[in-house]
Short mmCIF file of C-alpha atoms in Angstrom, two decimals:
data_model
loop_
_atom_site.label_atom_id
_atom_site.label_comp_id
_atom_site.label_asym_id
_atom_site.label_seq_id
_atom_site.Cartn_x
_atom_site.Cartn_y
_atom_site.Cartn_z
CA UNK A 1 0.00 0.00 0.00
CA UNK A 2 2.89 2.36 0.63
CA UNK A 3 3.70 2.23 -3.11
CA UNK A 4 0.19 3.48 -3.90
CA UNK A 5 0.46 6.34 -1.40
CA UNK A 6 3.85 7.28 -2.83
CA UNK A 7 2.40 7.62 -6.31
CA UNK A 8 -0.65 9.50 -5.08
CA UNK A 9 1.73 12.07 -3.65
CA UNK A 10 3.39 12.24 -7.07
CA UNK A 11 0.21 13.20 -8.89
CA UNK A 12 -0.14 16.82 -10.04
CA UNK A 13 -1.98 19.00 -7.48
CA UNK A 14 -5.23 19.24 -9.42
CA UNK A 15 -5.35 15.43 -9.53
CA UNK A 16 -3.74 14.50 -6.22
CA UNK A 17 -6.01 16.70 -4.13
CA UNK A 18 -9.01 14.61 -5.21
CA UNK A 19 -7.62 11.51 -3.54
CA UNK A 20 -8.60 10.70 0.02
CA UNK A 21 -7.67 7.85 2.33
CA UNK A 22 -10.98 6.03 1.84
CA UNK A 23 -11.52 3.60 -1.05
CA UNK A 24 -8.05 4.36 -2.33
CA UNK A 25 -8.20 2.06 -5.37
CA UNK A 26 -11.37 3.65 -6.72
CA UNK A 27 -10.21 7.16 -5.94
CA UNK A 28 -6.85 6.48 -7.52
CA UNK A 29 -8.46 5.20 -10.68
CA UNK A 30 -10.62 8.27 -11.05
CA UNK A 31 -7.77 10.62 -10.22
CA UNK A 32 -5.35 9.15 -12.74
CA UNK A 33 -7.89 9.41 -15.53
CA UNK A 34 -6.98 13.09 -15.71
CA UNK A 35 -3.31 12.22 -16.11
CA UNK A 36 -3.77 9.27 -18.47
CA UNK A 37 -6.27 11.20 -20.57
CA UNK A 38 -7.62 10.72 -24.10
CA UNK A 39 -4.51 12.32 -25.59
CA UNK A 40 -2.14 10.00 -23.74
CA UNK A 41 -4.12 6.75 -23.62
CA UNK A 42 -3.58 4.40 -26.55
CA UNK A 43 -4.58 0.79 -27.16
CA UNK A 44 -2.47 -1.45 -29.38
CA UNK A 45 -4.05 -4.71 -30.62
CA UNK A 46 -1.60 -7.61 -30.35
CA UNK A 47 -2.38 -10.80 -32.29
CA UNK A 48 -2.22 -13.94 -30.14
CA UNK A 49 -1.35 -17.45 -31.23
CA UNK A 50 -4.85 -18.69 -30.34
CA UNK A 51 -6.37 -16.33 -32.91
CA UNK A 52 -7.59 -13.77 -30.38
CA UNK A 53 -6.28 -10.26 -29.72
CA UNK A 54 -4.89 -8.70 -26.57
CA UNK A 55 -5.55 -4.99 -26.11
CA UNK A 56 -2.33 -3.47 -24.79
CA UNK A 57 -2.68 -0.16 -22.95
CA UNK A 58 0.31 2.10 -23.63
CA UNK A 59 1.09 5.80 -23.34
CA UNK A 60 1.25 7.79 -26.59
CA UNK A 61 4.82 9.11 -26.63
CA UNK A 62 3.67 12.35 -28.28
CA UNK A 63 1.44 13.14 -25.28
CA UNK A 64 3.98 11.95 -22.70
CA UNK A 65 6.78 14.15 -24.04
CA UNK A 66 4.44 17.14 -24.38
CA UNK A 67 3.04 16.70 -20.85
CA UNK A 68 6.38 16.22 -19.13
CA UNK A 69 8.05 19.06 -21.01
CA UNK A 70 5.39 21.42 -19.62
CA UNK A 71 6.46 20.73 -16.03
CA UNK A 72 10.23 20.16 -16.50
CA UNK A 73 12.59 23.14 -16.88
CA UNK A 74 15.42 20.73 -17.72
CA UNK A 75 13.52 19.24 -20.68
CA UNK A 76 12.45 22.67 -21.91
CA UNK A 77 16.07 23.88 -21.85
CA UNK A 78 17.27 20.79 -23.72
CA UNK A 79 14.66 21.11 -26.48
CA UNK A 80 15.27 24.86 -26.83
CA UNK A 81 19.06 24.40 -26.95
CA UNK A 82 18.97 21.80 -29.75
CA UNK A 83 16.24 22.80 -32.23
CA UNK A 84 14.98 20.13 -34.60
CA UNK A 85 13.44 20.20 -38.06
CA UNK A 86 12.41 17.63 -40.65
CA UNK A 87 15.98 17.65 -42.01
CA UNK A 88 17.70 17.75 -38.60
CA UNK A 89 15.72 15.31 -36.49
CA UNK A 90 16.35 14.19 -32.94
CA UNK A 91 17.26 10.53 -32.42
CA UNK A 92 15.06 8.19 -30.36
CA UNK A 93 16.77 5.62 -28.14
CA UNK A 94 14.61 2.65 -27.09
CA UNK A 95 15.24 0.31 -24.19
CA UNK A 96 13.44 -2.86 -23.16
CA UNK A 97 14.01 -5.29 -20.33
CA UNK A 98 12.23 -7.97 -18.32
CA UNK A 99 11.38 -7.24 -14.67
CA UNK A 100 10.32 -9.69 -11.96
CA UNK A 101 8.16 -8.26 -9.14
CA UNK A 102 8.61 -9.47 -5.59
CA UNK A 103 12.09 -10.04 -4.19
CA UNK A 104 14.97 -12.51 -4.44
CA UNK A 105 13.53 -14.74 -1.73
CA UNK A 106 9.98 -14.65 -3.14
CA UNK A 107 9.92 -13.70 -6.83
CA UNK A 108 6.44 -13.26 -8.33
CA UNK A 109 7.11 -14.99 -11.65
CA UNK A 110 3.46 -14.93 -12.68
CA UNK A 111 3.72 -11.12 -12.73
CA UNK A 112 6.98 -10.95 -14.65
CA UNK A 113 6.76 -8.28 -17.33
CA UNK A 114 8.68 -6.46 -20.05
CA UNK A 115 9.04 -2.69 -19.65
CA UNK A 116 9.72 -0.41 -22.62
CA UNK A 117 11.33 3.01 -22.25
CA UNK A 118 12.71 5.67 -24.58
CA UNK A 119 14.75 8.85 -24.51
CA UNK A 120 16.52 11.12 -27.01
CA UNK A 121 20.18 11.40 -27.91
CA UNK A 122 19.99 15.21 -28.13
CA UNK A 123 19.17 15.50 -24.43
CA UNK A 124 22.92 15.03 -24.00
CA UNK A 125 25.02 12.54 -22.08
CA UNK A 126 24.10 14.02 -18.70
CA UNK A 127 20.31 13.76 -19.07
CA UNK A 128 20.50 10.42 -20.87
CA UNK A 129 22.41 9.12 -17.83
CA UNK A 130 19.56 10.24 -15.56
CA UNK A 131 16.77 7.78 -14.83
CA UNK A 132 14.28 10.67 -14.68
CA UNK A 133 14.76 11.37 -18.39
CA UNK A 134 13.80 7.91 -19.65
CA UNK A 135 10.11 7.98 -20.58
CA UNK A 136 7.65 5.13 -20.08
CA UNK A 137 5.94 3.62 -23.11
CA UNK A 138 4.30 0.59 -21.55
CA UNK A 139 4.65 -2.72 -19.73
CA UNK A 140 3.49 -6.15 -20.85
CA UNK A 141 3.40 -9.33 -18.81
CA UNK A 142 5.74 -12.02 -20.10
CA UNK A 143 2.94 -14.59 -19.90
CA UNK A 144 1.09 -12.58 -22.57
CA UNK A 145 4.15 -11.72 -24.66
CA UNK A 146 5.01 -15.41 -25.11
CA UNK A 147 1.61 -15.85 -26.79
CA UNK A 148 1.97 -12.83 -29.09
CA UNK A 149 2.40 -13.78 -32.74
CA UNK A 150 5.90 -12.65 -33.69
CA UNK A 151 7.08 -12.26 -30.08
CA UNK A 152 9.53 -9.51 -29.19
CA UNK A 153 10.03 -8.54 -32.83
CA UNK A 154 6.30 -7.95 -33.38
CA UNK A 155 6.08 -6.04 -30.11
CA UNK A 156 8.91 -3.68 -31.02
CA UNK A 157 7.46 -3.20 -34.50
CA UNK A 158 4.20 -2.00 -32.91
CA UNK A 159 6.11 0.32 -30.58
CA UNK A 160 8.06 1.98 -33.40
CA UNK A 161 4.95 2.50 -35.52
CA UNK A 162 3.38 4.37 -32.61
CA UNK A 163 6.16 6.93 -32.93
CA UNK A 164 6.31 7.26 -36.72
CA UNK A 165 2.95 6.14 -38.14
CA UNK A 166 0.66 8.07 -35.79
CA UNK A 167 -1.27 11.02 -37.24
CA UNK A 168 1.07 13.07 -35.06
CA UNK A 169 4.21 11.34 -36.32
CA UNK A 170 7.49 12.35 -34.69
CA UNK A 171 9.18 11.76 -38.03
CA UNK A 172 6.74 13.15 -40.59
CA UNK A 173 5.06 16.17 -38.96
CA UNK A 174 6.75 16.65 -35.60
CA UNK A 175 5.00 17.14 -32.26
CA UNK A 176 4.17 20.53 -30.76
CA UNK A 177 5.84 21.19 -27.40
CA UNK A 178 5.95 24.37 -25.33
CA UNK A 179 9.49 25.31 -24.29
CA UNK A 180 8.43 28.36 -22.30
CA UNK A 181 8.37 31.08 -24.93
CA UNK A 182 5.80 29.44 -27.18
CA UNK A 183 5.37 26.12 -28.99
CA UNK A 184 7.91 24.55 -31.30
CA UNK A 185 7.95 21.34 -33.32
CA UNK A 186 10.05 18.41 -32.16
CA UNK A 187 11.00 16.01 -34.97
CA UNK A 188 12.58 12.66 -34.14
CA UNK A 189 13.30 9.27 -35.71
CA UNK A 190 14.26 5.81 -34.37
CA UNK A 191 18.00 5.56 -33.78
CA UNK A 192 19.04 2.83 -31.33
CA UNK A 193 17.56 -0.11 -29.42
CA UNK A 194 19.41 -0.85 -26.20
CA UNK A 195 18.93 -4.11 -24.31
CA UNK A 196 20.79 -7.08 -22.90
CA UNK A 197 21.94 -9.83 -25.24
CA UNK A 198 18.93 -12.10 -24.79
CA UNK A 199 16.41 -9.32 -25.46
CA UNK A 200 18.36 -8.11 -28.51
CA UNK A 201 18.43 -11.63 -29.95
CA UNK A 202 14.70 -12.06 -29.37
CA UNK A 203 13.84 -8.68 -30.90
CA UNK A 204 16.14 -8.95 -33.93
CA UNK A 205 15.29 -12.64 -34.43
CA UNK A 206 18.93 -13.70 -34.31
CA UNK A 207 20.04 -17.10 -33.03
CA UNK A 208 22.28 -15.35 -30.49
CA UNK A 209 24.64 -17.05 -28.06
CA UNK A 210 22.70 -20.32 -28.35
CA UNK A 211 23.28 -20.52 -32.10
CA UNK A 212 26.18 -21.50 -34.32
CA UNK A 213 26.68 -17.96 -35.62
CA UNK A 214 26.72 -16.27 -32.26
CA UNK A 215 27.39 -12.66 -33.25
CA UNK A 216 24.71 -10.46 -34.81
CA UNK A 217 27.32 -8.00 -36.08
CA UNK A 218 29.62 -10.53 -37.80
CA UNK A 219 28.68 -12.57 -40.87
CA UNK A 220 31.35 -15.22 -40.25
CA UNK A 221 31.81 -15.45 -36.46
CA UNK A 222 30.98 -18.93 -35.14
CA UNK A 223 30.99 -20.78 -31.85
CA UNK A 224 34.38 -22.28 -31.01
CA UNK A 225 34.62 -25.95 -32.01
CA UNK A 226 31.87 -25.79 -34.64
CA UNK A 227 34.10 -27.40 -37.26
CA UNK A 228 36.63 -30.21 -36.83
CA UNK A 229 39.04 -28.50 -39.22
CA UNK A 230 39.86 -24.84 -39.78
CA UNK A 231 37.70 -22.92 -42.22
CA UNK A 232 38.88 -20.29 -44.66
CA UNK A 233 35.57 -18.43 -44.31
CA UNK A 234 34.27 -18.90 -40.78
CA UNK A 235 36.21 -17.71 -37.75
CA UNK A 236 35.69 -18.81 -34.12
CA UNK A 237 34.91 -16.10 -31.58
CA UNK A 238 38.12 -17.04 -29.77
CA UNK A 239 40.12 -15.40 -32.57
CA UNK A 240 41.85 -12.21 -31.44
CA UNK A 241 42.41 -10.73 -34.91
CA UNK A 242 39.67 -8.20 -35.84
CA UNK A 243 40.71 -8.27 -39.50
CA UNK A 244 39.50 -11.85 -39.90
CA UNK A 245 35.89 -11.03 -39.11
CA UNK A 246 33.48 -9.91 -41.85
CA UNK A 247 31.11 -7.27 -40.56
CA UNK A 248 27.45 -7.50 -41.41
CA UNK A 249 25.94 -4.51 -43.20
CA UNK A 250 22.32 -3.41 -43.05
CA UNK A 251 21.93 -4.75 -46.57
CA UNK A 252 23.43 -8.16 -45.76
CA UNK A 253 21.12 -8.59 -42.75
CA UNK A 254 18.06 -7.67 -44.81
CA UNK A 255 19.15 -10.08 -47.55
CA UNK A 256 19.40 -12.90 -45.00
CA UNK A 257 15.83 -12.26 -43.85
CA UNK A 258 14.57 -11.94 -47.42
CA UNK A 259 16.29 -15.22 -48.36
CA UNK A 260 14.60 -17.00 -45.43
CA UNK A 261 11.24 -15.49 -46.40
CA UNK A 262 11.64 -16.69 -49.98
CA UNK A 263 12.47 -20.25 -48.88
CA UNK A 264 9.92 -20.53 -46.05
CA UNK A 265 6.84 -21.55 -48.10
CA UNK A 266 8.61 -24.62 -49.51
CA UNK A 267 10.63 -25.70 -46.45
CA UNK A 268 9.33 -27.74 -43.52
CA UNK A 269 9.88 -26.56 -39.90
CA UNK A 270 12.84 -28.83 -39.04
CA UNK A 271 14.94 -27.94 -42.12
CA UNK A 272 13.92 -24.31 -41.54
CA UNK A 273 15.52 -24.42 -38.10
CA UNK A 274 18.73 -25.71 -39.67
CA UNK A 275 18.64 -22.87 -42.17
CA UNK A 276 18.28 -20.46 -39.26
CA UNK A 277 21.48 -21.91 -37.75
CA UNK A 278 23.27 -21.37 -41.07
CA UNK A 279 22.08 -17.81 -41.50
CA UNK A 280 22.23 -16.83 -37.83
CA UNK A 281 18.67 -15.48 -38.06
CA UNK A 282 15.20 -16.91 -37.53
CA UNK A 283 12.35 -16.53 -39.98
CA UNK A 284 9.64 -14.42 -38.34
CA UNK A 285 7.14 -12.98 -40.86
CA UNK A 286 5.63 -10.78 -38.12
CA UNK A 287 8.97 -9.50 -36.83
CA UNK A 288 10.39 -6.00 -36.88
CA UNK A 289 12.99 -6.67 -39.56
CA UNK A 290 10.44 -8.22 -41.94
CA UNK A 291 8.43 -4.98 -42.01
CA UNK A 292 9.68 -3.30 -45.18
CA UNK A 293 7.87 -0.07 -44.27
CA UNK A 294 10.39 0.36 -41.44
CA UNK A 295 13.53 -0.22 -43.49
CA UNK A 296 14.13 3.45 -44.29
CA UNK A 297 14.33 4.26 -40.57
CA UNK A 298 15.16 1.04 -38.71
CA UNK A 299 18.48 -0.10 -40.12
CA UNK A 300 19.36 -3.32 -38.25
CA UNK A 301 23.13 -3.01 -37.77
CA UNK A 302 22.76 0.62 -36.68
CA UNK A 303 19.68 0.00 -34.49
CA UNK A 304 21.28 -2.95 -32.63
CA UNK A 305 22.97 -1.46 -29.53
CA UNK A 306 25.01 -3.55 -27.13
CA UNK A 307 25.28 -2.75 -23.43
CA UNK A 308 28.78 -2.69 -21.94
CA UNK A 309 27.40 -3.20 -18.41
CA UNK A 310 25.83 -6.56 -19.29
CA UNK A 311 28.80 -7.52 -21.47
CA UNK A 312 31.35 -6.90 -18.73
CA UNK A 313 29.47 -7.21 -15.45
CA UNK A 314 26.36 -9.42 -15.78
CA UNK A 315 27.65 -12.98 -16.10
CA UNK A 316 30.17 -11.24 -18.32
CA UNK A 317 33.84 -10.65 -18.92
CA UNK A 318 34.54 -9.31 -15.42
CA UNK A 319 32.58 -12.00 -13.56
CA UNK A 320 34.36 -14.79 -15.45
CA UNK A 321 37.78 -13.24 -15.00
CA UNK A 322 37.38 -12.71 -11.26
CA UNK A 323 36.25 -16.33 -10.84
CA UNK A 324 39.41 -17.61 -12.52
CA UNK A 325 41.64 -15.03 -10.83
CA UNK A 326 40.34 -16.17 -7.44
CA UNK A 327 40.90 -19.81 -8.42
CA UNK A 328 44.51 -19.07 -9.37
CA UNK A 329 45.58 -16.98 -6.38
CA UNK A 330 43.62 -19.11 -3.89
CA UNK A 331 42.87 -16.32 -1.42
CA UNK A 332 40.33 -17.10 1.30
CA UNK A 333 36.91 -15.57 0.63
CA UNK A 334 36.54 -14.50 4.25
CA UNK A 335 39.80 -12.59 3.97
CA UNK A 336 38.43 -10.67 0.98
CA UNK A 337 35.20 -10.03 2.87
CA UNK A 338 37.10 -8.66 5.86
CA UNK A 339 39.22 -6.48 3.58
CA UNK A 340 36.11 -5.05 1.89
CA UNK A 341 34.81 -4.09 5.35
CA UNK A 342 37.76 -1.75 5.84
CA UNK A 343 36.76 0.44 2.89
CA UNK A 344 34.65 3.56 3.22
CA UNK A 345 32.58 4.60 0.21
CA UNK A 346 31.71 8.18 -0.81
CA UNK A 347 28.47 9.47 0.69
CA UNK A 348 26.45 9.06 -2.52
CA UNK A 349 27.61 5.40 -2.78
CA UNK A 350 27.38 4.51 0.91
CA UNK A 351 24.15 2.57 0.41
CA UNK A 352 26.24 0.01 -1.50
CA UNK A 353 28.61 -0.63 1.45
CA UNK A 354 26.71 -3.60 2.88
CA UNK A 355 26.16 -5.20 -0.52
CA UNK A 356 29.89 -4.99 -1.29
CA UNK A 357 30.70 -7.38 1.54
CA UNK A 358 28.00 -9.79 0.37
CA UNK A 359 29.83 -10.25 -2.94
CA UNK A 360 32.55 -12.15 -1.06
CA UNK A 361 30.54 -15.17 0.06
CA UNK A 362 30.81 -18.79 -1.01
CA UNK A 363 27.40 -18.89 -2.72
CA UNK A 364 28.49 -16.13 -5.12
CA UNK A 365 31.12 -18.43 -6.60
CA UNK A 366 29.26 -20.26 -9.40
CA UNK A 367 31.42 -23.34 -9.94
CA UNK A 368 29.27 -25.00 -12.62
CA UNK A 369 29.32 -22.08 -15.08
CA UNK A 370 32.56 -20.68 -13.63
CA UNK A 371 31.74 -17.06 -12.96
CA UNK A 372 31.34 -14.84 -9.89
CA UNK A 373 27.77 -13.76 -9.22
CA UNK A 374 27.40 -10.02 -8.73
CA UNK A 375 25.06 -7.30 -9.89
CA UNK A 376 26.42 -4.54 -12.09
CA UNK A 377 26.57 -2.00 -9.26
CA UNK A 378 28.12 -4.57 -6.91
CA UNK A 379 30.93 -5.42 -9.33
CA UNK A 380 31.71 -1.76 -10.01
CA UNK A 381 31.88 -1.21 -6.25
CA UNK A 382 34.17 -4.13 -5.43
CA UNK A 383 36.47 -4.02 -8.48
CA UNK A 384 38.76 -1.32 -6.97
CA UNK A 385 38.82 -3.27 -3.69
CA UNK A 386 39.88 -6.45 -5.46
CA UNK A 387 42.49 -4.59 -7.49
CA UNK A 388 44.03 -2.88 -4.46
CA UNK A 389 44.08 -6.17 -2.56
CA UNK A 390 45.86 -8.18 -5.25
CA UNK A 391 48.35 -5.36 -5.88
CA UNK A 392 49.30 -5.09 -2.21
CA UNK A 393 48.71 -8.51 -0.65
CA UNK A 394 49.33 -11.10 -3.40
CA UNK A 395 52.79 -12.24 -4.42
CA UNK A 396 53.44 -13.72 -7.83
CA UNK A 397 50.73 -14.19 -10.47
CA UNK A 398 51.97 -11.11 -12.30
CA UNK A 399 50.17 -11.99 -15.56
CA UNK A 400 46.81 -12.51 -13.84
CA UNK A 401 47.18 -9.31 -11.81
CA UNK A 402 48.19 -7.29 -14.87
CA UNK A 403 45.14 -8.61 -16.72
CA UNK A 404 42.72 -7.62 -13.94
CA UNK A 405 44.42 -4.22 -13.74
CA UNK A 406 43.71 -3.73 -17.44
CA UNK A 407 40.08 -4.76 -16.90
CA UNK A 408 39.69 -2.07 -14.22
CA UNK A 409 41.34 0.47 -16.53
CA UNK A 410 38.81 -0.41 -19.26
CA UNK A 411 35.91 0.11 -16.84
CA UNK A 412 37.37 3.51 -15.89
CA UNK A 413 37.63 4.48 -19.55
CA UNK A 414 34.00 3.54 -20.19
CA UNK A 415 32.79 5.61 -17.26
CA UNK A 416 34.89 8.56 -18.42
CA UNK A 417 33.40 8.31 -21.92
CA UNK A 418 29.93 8.20 -20.35
CA UNK A 419 30.67 11.62 -18.89
CA UNK A 420 31.44 12.93 -22.36
CA UNK A 421 35.18 12.26 -22.79
CA UNK A 422 34.72 10.57 -26.15
CA UNK A 423 38.30 11.37 -27.22
CA UNK A 424 39.20 8.24 -25.20
CA UNK A 425 37.58 5.85 -27.71
CA UNK A 426 40.90 5.12 -29.42
CA UNK A 427 42.54 4.25 -26.10
CA UNK A 428 39.56 2.09 -25.17
CA UNK A 429 39.74 0.26 -28.52
CA UNK A 430 43.39 -0.59 -27.97
CA UNK A 431 43.01 -1.70 -24.36
CA UNK A 432 39.91 -3.84 -24.83
CA UNK A 433 41.52 -5.72 -27.73
CA UNK A 434 44.74 -6.22 -25.76
CA UNK A 435 42.69 -7.49 -22.80
CA UNK A 436 41.01 -10.09 -25.03
CA UNK A 437 44.32 -11.26 -26.49
CA UNK A 438 46.04 -11.47 -23.08
CA UNK A 439 43.02 -13.35 -21.65
CA UNK A 440 43.64 -16.04 -24.26
CA UNK A 441 47.28 -16.33 -23.22
CA UNK A 442 46.64 -16.28 -19.45
CA UNK A 443 43.49 -18.40 -19.11
CA UNK A 444 43.08 -20.05 -22.52
CA UNK A 445 40.23 -20.08 -25.02
CA UNK A 446 38.02 -22.22 -22.78
CA UNK A 447 36.77 -19.24 -20.77
CA UNK A 448 35.89 -17.06 -23.79
CA UNK A 449 32.22 -16.10 -24.05
CA UNK A 450 30.43 -14.37 -26.95
CA UNK A 451 30.55 -11.35 -24.63
CA UNK A 452 34.37 -11.32 -24.82
CA UNK A 453 34.10 -11.16 -28.61
CA UNK A 454 31.46 -8.40 -28.47
CA UNK A 455 33.59 -6.31 -26.12
CA UNK A 456 36.80 -6.64 -28.12
CA UNK A 457 35.42 -6.47 -31.64
CA UNK A 458 32.37 -4.20 -31.56
CA UNK A 459 31.99 -1.82 -28.61
CA UNK A 460 34.63 0.68 -29.78
CA UNK A 461 33.00 0.88 -33.23
CA UNK A 462 29.63 1.45 -31.58
CA UNK A 463 30.94 4.29 -29.40
CA UNK A 464 32.76 5.88 -32.31
CA UNK A 465 29.57 5.85 -34.42
CA UNK A 466 27.28 7.01 -31.59
CA UNK A 467 29.68 9.65 -30.22
CA UNK A 468 28.38 8.72 -26.77
CA UNK A 469 28.22 5.71 -24.47
CA UNK A 470 24.74 4.28 -24.01
CA UNK A 471 24.07 1.75 -21.28
CA UNK A 472 21.23 0.22 -19.30
CA UNK A 473 22.38 1.47 -15.89
CA UNK A 474 20.02 4.48 -15.52
CA UNK A 475 17.01 2.32 -16.36
CA UNK A 476 18.25 -0.65 -14.32
CA UNK A 477 18.12 1.67 -11.29
CA UNK A 478 14.68 2.86 -12.39
CA UNK A 479 13.45 -0.77 -12.47
CA UNK A 480 12.83 -0.65 -8.73
CA UNK A 481 9.84 1.62 -9.35
CA UNK A 482 7.88 -0.57 -11.84
CA UNK A 483 8.95 -3.61 -9.84
CA UNK A 484 7.33 -2.13 -6.74
CA UNK A 485 4.12 -1.21 -8.55
CA UNK A 486 3.97 -4.61 -10.22
CA UNK A 487 4.17 -6.23 -6.80
CA UNK A 488 1.19 -4.42 -5.25
CA UNK A 489 -1.29 -4.33 -8.15
CA UNK A 490 -4.25 -6.53 -7.23
CA UNK A 491 -6.31 -6.77 -10.43
CA UNK A 492 -4.27 -8.53 -13.10
CA UNK A 493 -6.88 -7.86 -15.79
CA UNK A 494 -5.81 -4.18 -15.70
CA UNK A 495 -2.19 -4.84 -14.74
CA UNK A 496 -0.55 -3.10 -17.71
CA UNK A 497 -2.58 0.10 -17.39
CA UNK A 498 -2.36 0.19 -13.58
CA UNK A 499 1.42 -0.07 -13.53
CA UNK A 500 1.84 2.37 -16.40
CA UNK A 501 -0.22 5.24 -14.98
CA UNK A 502 1.61 4.98 -11.67
CA UNK A 503 4.95 5.11 -13.50
CA UNK A 504 3.98 8.23 -15.42
CA UNK A 505 2.74 9.93 -12.24
CA UNK A 506 5.97 9.00 -10.48
CA UNK A 507 8.10 10.38 -13.31
CA UNK A 508 6.07 13.59 -13.48
CA UNK A 509 6.66 14.18 -9.78
CA UNK A 510 10.41 13.66 -10.10
CA UNK A 511 10.82 15.77 -13.22
CA UNK A 512 9.16 18.75 -11.56
CA UNK A 513 12.04 18.87 -9.10
CA UNK A 514 14.77 17.60 -11.43
CA UNK A 515 17.58 20.09 -11.99
CA UNK A 516 20.59 19.20 -14.12
CA UNK A 517 22.49 22.41 -13.34
CA UNK A 518 25.49 22.57 -11.01
CA UNK A 519 24.31 23.74 -7.60
CA UNK A 520 24.70 23.53 -3.84
CA UNK A 521 22.34 21.17 -1.99
CA UNK A 522 20.62 22.18 1.23
CA UNK A 523 22.59 25.41 1.28
CA UNK A 524 22.20 28.24 3.77
CA UNK A 525 22.66 31.85 2.72
CA UNK A 526 25.29 33.69 4.78
CA UNK A 527 25.03 36.99 3.05
CA UNK A 528 23.93 38.51 -0.20
CA UNK A 529 26.61 36.76 -2.27
CA UNK A 530 27.60 33.62 -0.32
CA UNK A 531 26.01 30.29 0.63
CA UNK A 532 27.28 27.37 2.66
CA UNK A 533 26.49 23.69 2.11
CA UNK A 534 27.84 20.26 2.97
CA UNK A 535 27.12 18.87 -0.48
CA UNK A 536 26.76 19.87 -4.12
CA UNK A 537 25.52 18.46 -7.41
CA UNK A 538 27.77 18.65 -10.48
CA UNK A 539 27.79 16.72 -13.76
CA UNK A 540 25.47 14.02 -12.48
CA UNK A 541 27.38 13.49 -9.22
CA UNK A 542 26.43 14.37 -5.66
CA UNK A 543 29.61 15.37 -3.82
CA UNK A 544 29.57 15.55 -0.02
CA UNK A 545 31.99 17.01 2.51
CA UNK A 546 34.69 14.43 3.18
CA UNK A 547 34.61 12.90 -0.31
CA UNK A 548 37.84 12.86 -2.30
CA UNK A 549 37.40 14.43 -5.74
CA UNK A 550 39.92 13.87 -8.52
CA UNK A 551 39.88 16.39 -11.36
CA UNK A 552 41.37 15.47 -14.73
CA UNK A 553 42.39 18.72 -16.39
#
């Protein structure tokens, strides 16, 4: 119930004041009708495998952006500072992920759902890094999505058409928004889809890590050990030479799908699955990439956006490396746990202190799949602790220690590029390739995942093309909000709408107070020209008295 009260407080005054403490569900429903009004409410029909349709309640992005811009000075400044036109359009970044309500001890799998968000590249790296500037499109329970004809690909196709095929198309006519000194038109077009590897594979209908051709971006990258003898054409993902890989183009991906479509009528299901293994793509006539109306705007190789955080830190490169590093040096887990307890985190990271110690427990060491279990934020927190420990307390193992040092350097480079230091892409490209090659020498090809290949062969190209680093971290933090609402909703027949309207109300509340400008926090005036404070906000960071700040000039 506390989640409901929290959102009621987030409603705009003219809506929130209608809500009393009695019959809160009914009052909430009536109150939110003013927020989720006729302009914002939209129903998308999704075809189901049983021949029926599911009516999916989503929020028209045109209305969401217009509504939130009205109450957010930060959004108004961003739109005014980077004008758009039909010829100079903004770029829409989509993100989708699966969320499980409940908690680790008692997950509510029957309520598991996919959440879809979006933002705009032109908001700049600072706002794109903020969870408050990712807008909510809709949520859909996984139990329904698995019955949707075309699956993830069909779902994303419907989402994109809502942006570009609406009578108020972002791409064709622009949407009217008020930036404070009158309305202007905001034009935008689809640019990137960001997700973890499994969601990308499902949406782009690629065979992914489970297939023979495990890399969406490479036409000739295959799983190690696919052939008994070396091939002149196909290259295993354990190869450390970028020149041997043939990059897919938008045209080559489309041709693969068109080839499968041409063969499908005459080929039975079992041979069709084998063809999918050969091509690296699955035939899905209802999928996003089979919609030829989208091909001018949704170019597959460009749209496909990999997430460094999942690649390195979610059963990824870092988790695998730390598992094998720990196995080599043989340090006691309790000793690492005790060492982590001696560290003091900056004030804005102090909530992670307890979780950092939990990383160093026996049950985090996954011996079957040989990786160290840790969330993204946990690994980023403990990586400097591990590095300092092995540099000061471990003797020998110079190759292993040097490799982990390079991993930490790569993570530092990524975070610097996230803050806008994109001149570091060349250095990142060199280090991530060297890390891959040294990993082969130190630990052998047996530990190499498709994620190692993606990191070494593709991330630098992606950052160079995008001129910014996109990742899932802002929205991963935001997941706690829809997760909470998904846990408390009682009526599953209105689950999607109930969660969505609460999310929009929550975001509206936060954006009213959101300020991206450098400022003191909780300051007291001590004269006409001076203020005192124990903390400040600058470039997305909250800095508190006692923190150590390093400036790179």
